Amino acid sequence: LAKTTQPISMDSYEGQEVNITCSHNNIATNDYITWYQQFPSQGPRFIIQGYKTKVTNEVASLFIPADRKSSTLSLPRVSLSDTAVYYCLVGFSGGYNKLIFGAGTRLAVHP
Amino acid sequence: GAVVSQHPSRVICKSGTSVKIECRSLDFQATTMFWYRQFPKQSLMLMATSNEGSKATYEQGVEKDKFLINHASLTLSTLTVTSAHPEDSSFYICSARKGSVANTGELFFGEGSRLTVL
């Protein structure tokens, strides 16, 4: 299973765009890249998933370069409620395949 | 999105007793569920993969006789912490994937169950 590396922590201010980059040098051909958000004492919540290029949904964008060895989660105009831990996971997302969590990035959004 | 529910959300027990945590997929069938454990300020650690109708697959270092997993139906998996000790105190989280092997269904997580062993 591909190992992921993310910054341990990041700080931002309300209204700013936040970009969190994840390295996954050993990503396999079948692997997808998925980002989750976790608040204290809650289960992780799905944010976005992609395979290559760019994916955008109502809460975030995911940028994946051609070599797929890294990915960047972009959160536009963060608010205080975006303070959480963000996890980048890499793996084949088919039914039986497990996903391993890395250390995650602790994002703190300040007023 | 799909809903995965855990019960109880919090449990306090005495050392030596056993505790059962339930994980239910409320609006979809889950052939496979996953159990994670999370200590304070740490990431989620995968404990085991729960397969409906068969034995669970445990990760290296996880005692299968201590953490009993039963996946009796397509919507329910249970984790029983047997003879619990204070070091088993943790946040236990289950997850399930909606969809088939071939697609890229997202993983849905339960709310978590906080176990405190006195």
Short mmCIF file of C-alpha atoms in Angstrom, two decimals:
data_model
loop_
_atom_site.label_atom_id
_atom_site.label_comp_id
_atom_site.label_asym_id
_atom_site.label_seq_id
_atom_site.Cartn_x
_atom_site.Cartn_y
_atom_site.Cartn_z
CA LEU A 1 0.00 0.00 0.00
CA ALA A 2 1.29 3.44 -0.95
CA LYS A 3 2.61 5.53 1.90
CA THR A 4 1.56 9.14 2.09
CA THR A 5 3.39 12.15 3.47
CA GLN A 6 1.65 15.36 4.47
CA PRO A 7 2.63 18.42 6.50
CA ILE A 8 1.86 17.82 10.15
CA SER A 9 0.11 21.13 10.62
CA MET A 10 -0.93 24.30 8.82
CA ASP A 11 -2.33 27.62 9.89
CA SER A 12 -4.59 29.92 7.91
CA TYR A 13 -7.03 32.76 8.32
CA GLU A 14 -10.68 33.03 7.49
CA GLY A 15 -11.37 33.76 3.85
CA GLN A 16 -8.04 32.50 2.59
CA GLU A 17 -7.47 29.62 0.20
CA VAL A 18 -5.68 26.65 1.74
CA ASN A 19 -3.68 24.14 -0.24
CA ILE A 20 -2.53 20.91 1.41
CA THR A 21 -0.11 18.78 -0.56
CA CYS A 22 0.31 15.05 -0.13
CA SER A 23 3.20 13.00 -1.47
CA HIS A 24 2.61 9.42 -2.56
CA ASN A 25 5.64 8.36 -4.58
CA ASN A 26 4.72 4.67 -4.66
CA ILE A 27 1.19 5.06 -5.94
CA ALA A 28 0.05 2.09 -8.03
CA THR A 29 -1.73 2.18 -11.35
CA ASN A 30 -5.08 1.18 -9.85
CA ASP A 31 -4.87 3.51 -6.86
CA TYR A 32 -7.22 6.41 -6.34
CA ILE A 33 -6.49 9.41 -4.13
CA THR A 34 -9.06 10.25 -1.49
CA TRP A 35 -9.16 13.04 1.07
CA TYR A 36 -11.05 12.91 4.34
CA GLN A 37 -11.77 15.50 7.02
CA GLN A 38 -12.02 14.67 10.71
CA PHE A 39 -13.27 16.78 13.59
CA PRO A 40 -12.44 15.81 17.19
CA SER A 41 -14.38 12.80 18.48
CA GLN A 42 -16.04 12.21 15.12
CA GLY A 43 -15.51 9.75 12.31
CA PRO A 44 -13.77 10.99 9.17
CA ARG A 45 -15.88 12.54 6.47
CA PHE A 46 -15.27 12.15 2.74
CA ILE A 47 -14.18 15.33 0.97
CA ILE A 48 -13.09 14.43 -2.52
CA GLN A 49 -11.60 11.66 -4.63
CA GLY A 50 -9.65 11.64 -7.87
CA TYR A 51 -7.45 9.57 -10.16
CA LYS A 52 -5.71 12.17 -12.32
CA THR A 53 -5.86 15.83 -13.41
CA LYS A 54 -8.36 17.96 -11.54
CA VAL A 55 -11.53 17.19 -9.67
CA THR A 56 -13.84 19.79 -8.18
CA ASN A 57 -16.93 19.50 -6.02
CA GLU A 58 -18.92 21.91 -3.91
CA VAL A 59 -16.40 21.99 -1.07
CA ALA A 60 -12.94 21.46 -2.54
CA SER A 61 -10.72 20.88 -5.53
CA LEU A 62 -8.16 18.17 -5.98
CA PHE A 63 -5.17 18.68 -8.25
CA ILE A 64 -3.20 15.64 -9.40
CA PRO A 65 -0.16 16.04 -11.67
CA ALA A 66 0.50 13.71 -14.56
CA ASP A 67 2.93 11.49 -12.64
CA ARG A 68 0.38 11.13 -9.79
CA LYS A 69 3.17 11.09 -7.21
CA SER A 70 1.51 13.90 -5.31
CA SER A 71 -1.84 15.60 -4.95
CA THR A 72 -3.05 18.91 -3.59
CA LEU A 73 -6.30 19.50 -1.78
CA SER A 74 -7.51 23.06 -2.24
CA LEU A 75 -10.05 24.57 0.14
CA PRO A 76 -11.36 27.92 -1.13
CA ARG A 77 -12.12 30.67 1.37
CA VAL A 78 -11.80 28.67 4.58
CA SER A 79 -13.84 29.46 7.66
CA LEU A 80 -13.33 28.67 11.33
CA SER A 81 -15.41 25.53 10.89
CA ASP A 82 -12.79 24.12 8.52
CA THR A 83 -10.42 23.66 11.46
CA ALA A 84 -9.88 19.91 11.41
CA VAL A 85 -7.46 17.15 10.52
CA TYR A 86 -7.23 16.34 6.82
CA TYR A 87 -6.11 12.92 5.65
CA CYS A 88 -4.83 11.93 2.23
CA LEU A 89 -5.35 8.25 1.43
CA VAL A 90 -4.12 6.29 -1.52
CA GLY A 91 -5.42 2.92 -2.54
CA PHE A 92 -7.68 1.01 -4.81
CA SER A 93 -11.12 1.99 -3.73
CA GLY A 94 -12.83 -1.17 -4.84
CA GLY A 95 -15.08 -2.87 -2.30
CA TYR A 96 -12.80 -5.15 -0.30
CA ASN A 97 -9.66 -3.11 -0.37
CA LYS A 98 -8.65 -1.45 2.85
CA LEU A 99 -7.47 2.12 3.19
CA ILE A 100 -4.60 3.01 5.47
CA PHE A 101 -4.51 6.42 7.12
CA GLY A 102 -1.34 8.47 7.30
CA ALA A 103 -0.59 11.05 9.96
CA GLY A 104 -2.84 13.71 8.46
CA THR A 105 -2.55 17.50 8.45
CA ARG A 106 -3.95 19.47 11.33
CA LEU A 107 -5.37 22.69 9.89
CA ALA A 108 -6.08 25.60 12.19
CA VAL A 109 -8.13 28.48 10.81
CA HIS A 110 -7.85 31.72 12.75
CA PRO A 111 -10.22 34.71 12.81
CA GLY B 1 -24.55 10.23 1.33
CA ALA B 2 -24.84 6.84 2.93
CA VAL B 3 -25.12 6.51 6.69
CA VAL B 4 -23.08 4.33 8.99
CA SER B 5 -24.14 4.29 12.62
CA GLN B 6 -22.25 3.11 15.67
CA HIS B 7 -23.58 2.26 19.09
CA PRO B 8 -22.81 3.08 21.80
CA SER B 9 -21.12 6.42 21.20
CA ARG B 10 -19.58 6.33 24.66
CA VAL B 11 -19.03 3.47 27.06
CA ILE B 12 -17.28 3.23 30.40
CA CYS B 13 -16.53 -0.16 31.83
CA LYS B 14 -14.53 -1.80 34.56
CA SER B 15 -11.30 -3.57 33.87
CA GLY B 16 -11.85 -7.21 33.00
CA THR B 17 -15.28 -6.83 31.48
CA SER B 18 -16.21 -7.17 27.82
CA VAL B 19 -17.72 -4.46 25.68
CA LYS B 20 -19.57 -4.81 22.40
CA ILE B 21 -19.70 -2.04 19.80
CA GLU B 22 -22.15 -2.22 16.91
CA CYS B 23 -21.69 -0.80 13.45
CA ARG B 24 -24.64 -0.59 11.09
CA SER B 25 -24.98 0.55 7.52
CA LEU B 26 -28.42 2.11 7.60
CA ASP B 27 -29.28 2.56 3.96
CA PHE B 28 -27.00 0.24 2.05
CA GLN B 29 -25.56 -3.23 2.24
CA ALA B 30 -21.93 -3.59 3.14
CA THR B 31 -20.19 -6.85 2.37
CA THR B 32 -17.07 -5.47 3.93
CA MET B 33 -16.64 -3.21 6.93
CA PHE B 34 -13.45 -1.94 8.51
CA TRP B 35 -12.62 -1.30 12.15
CA TYR B 36 -10.16 1.41 13.18
CA ARG B 37 -8.79 2.55 16.51
CA GLN B 38 -7.64 6.05 17.25
CA PHE B 39 -5.69 7.29 20.27
CA PRO B 40 -5.70 11.00 21.22
CA LYS B 41 -3.84 13.24 18.78
CA GLN B 42 -3.02 10.27 16.58
CA SER B 43 -4.24 9.00 13.24
CA LEU B 44 -6.64 6.13 12.67
CA MET B 45 -5.09 2.70 12.86
CA LEU B 46 -6.73 -0.10 10.92
CA MET B 47 -7.48 -3.04 13.18
CA ALA B 48 -9.30 -5.47 10.96
CA THR B 49 -11.42 -6.03 7.90
CA SER B 50 -14.81 -7.52 8.64
CA ASN B 51 -16.27 -9.75 5.96
CA GLU B 52 -19.93 -10.77 5.94
CA GLY B 53 -20.31 -14.46 6.56
CA SER B 54 -16.65 -15.19 7.09
CA LYS B 55 -13.83 -14.57 9.51
CA ALA B 56 -12.37 -11.14 9.91
CA THR B 57 -8.90 -10.34 8.64
CA TYR B 58 -6.77 -8.76 11.34
CA GLU B 59 -3.87 -6.40 10.85
CA GLN B 60 -0.47 -7.35 12.17
CA GLY B 61 -0.20 -6.83 15.90
CA VAL B 62 -3.95 -6.86 16.58
CA GLU B 63 -5.02 -9.71 18.84
CA LYS B 64 -7.94 -11.53 17.25
CA ASP B 65 -8.91 -13.21 20.51
CA LYS B 66 -9.12 -9.89 22.28
CA PHE B 67 -10.95 -7.98 19.58
CA LEU B 68 -13.71 -10.27 18.38
CA ILE B 69 -15.38 -9.22 15.16
CA ASN B 70 -18.64 -10.65 13.90
CA HIS B 71 -20.24 -9.66 10.61
CA ALA B 72 -23.46 -11.62 10.72
CA SER B 73 -25.42 -9.66 8.14
CA LEU B 74 -24.87 -7.23 5.29
CA THR B 75 -25.76 -4.30 7.51
CA LEU B 76 -24.21 -5.15 10.88
CA SER B 77 -20.73 -5.75 12.18
CA THR B 78 -19.83 -5.95 15.85
CA LEU B 79 -16.55 -5.46 17.66
CA THR B 80 -16.24 -7.00 21.11
CA VAL B 81 -13.35 -5.95 23.29
CA THR B 82 -12.87 -8.89 25.63
CA SER B 83 -11.42 -8.60 29.12
CA ALA B 84 -10.87 -4.90 28.60
CA HIS B 85 -7.97 -3.13 30.29
CA PRO B 86 -7.20 0.57 30.67
CA GLU B 87 -4.79 0.44 27.72
CA ASP B 88 -7.75 -0.54 25.50
CA SER B 89 -9.31 2.86 26.17
CA SER B 90 -9.56 4.48 22.78
CA PHE B 91 -11.84 5.82 20.07
CA TYR B 92 -13.10 2.97 17.89
CA ILE B 93 -14.42 3.80 14.43
CA CYS B 94 -16.03 1.57 11.86
CA SER B 95 -16.44 2.18 8.17
CA ALA B 96 -18.14 0.63 5.20
CA ARG B 97 -17.89 1.06 1.50
CA LYS B 98 -21.01 1.48 -0.57
CA GLY B 99 -20.74 -0.11 -3.94
CA SER B 100 -19.16 -3.03 -5.70
CA VAL B 101 -15.57 -4.13 -6.05
CA ALA B 102 -15.30 -2.57 -9.46
CA ASN B 103 -16.32 0.98 -8.64
CA THR B 104 -14.66 3.68 -6.64
CA GLY B 105 -17.23 4.09 -3.89
CA GLU B 106 -16.26 6.30 -1.02
CA LEU B 107 -15.72 4.92 2.44
CA PHE B 108 -18.40 5.98 4.94
CA PHE B 109 -17.47 6.20 8.59
CA GLY B 110 -19.49 5.81 11.74
CA GLU B 111 -19.55 8.47 14.43
CA GLY B 112 -17.09 6.53 16.54
CA SER B 113 -17.35 4.91 19.96
CA ARG B 114 -15.25 6.15 22.83
CA LEU B 115 -14.30 3.39 25.23
CA THR B 116 -12.99 4.19 28.68
CA VAL B 117 -11.81 1.30 30.80
CA LEU B 118 -11.42 2.07 34.48
#
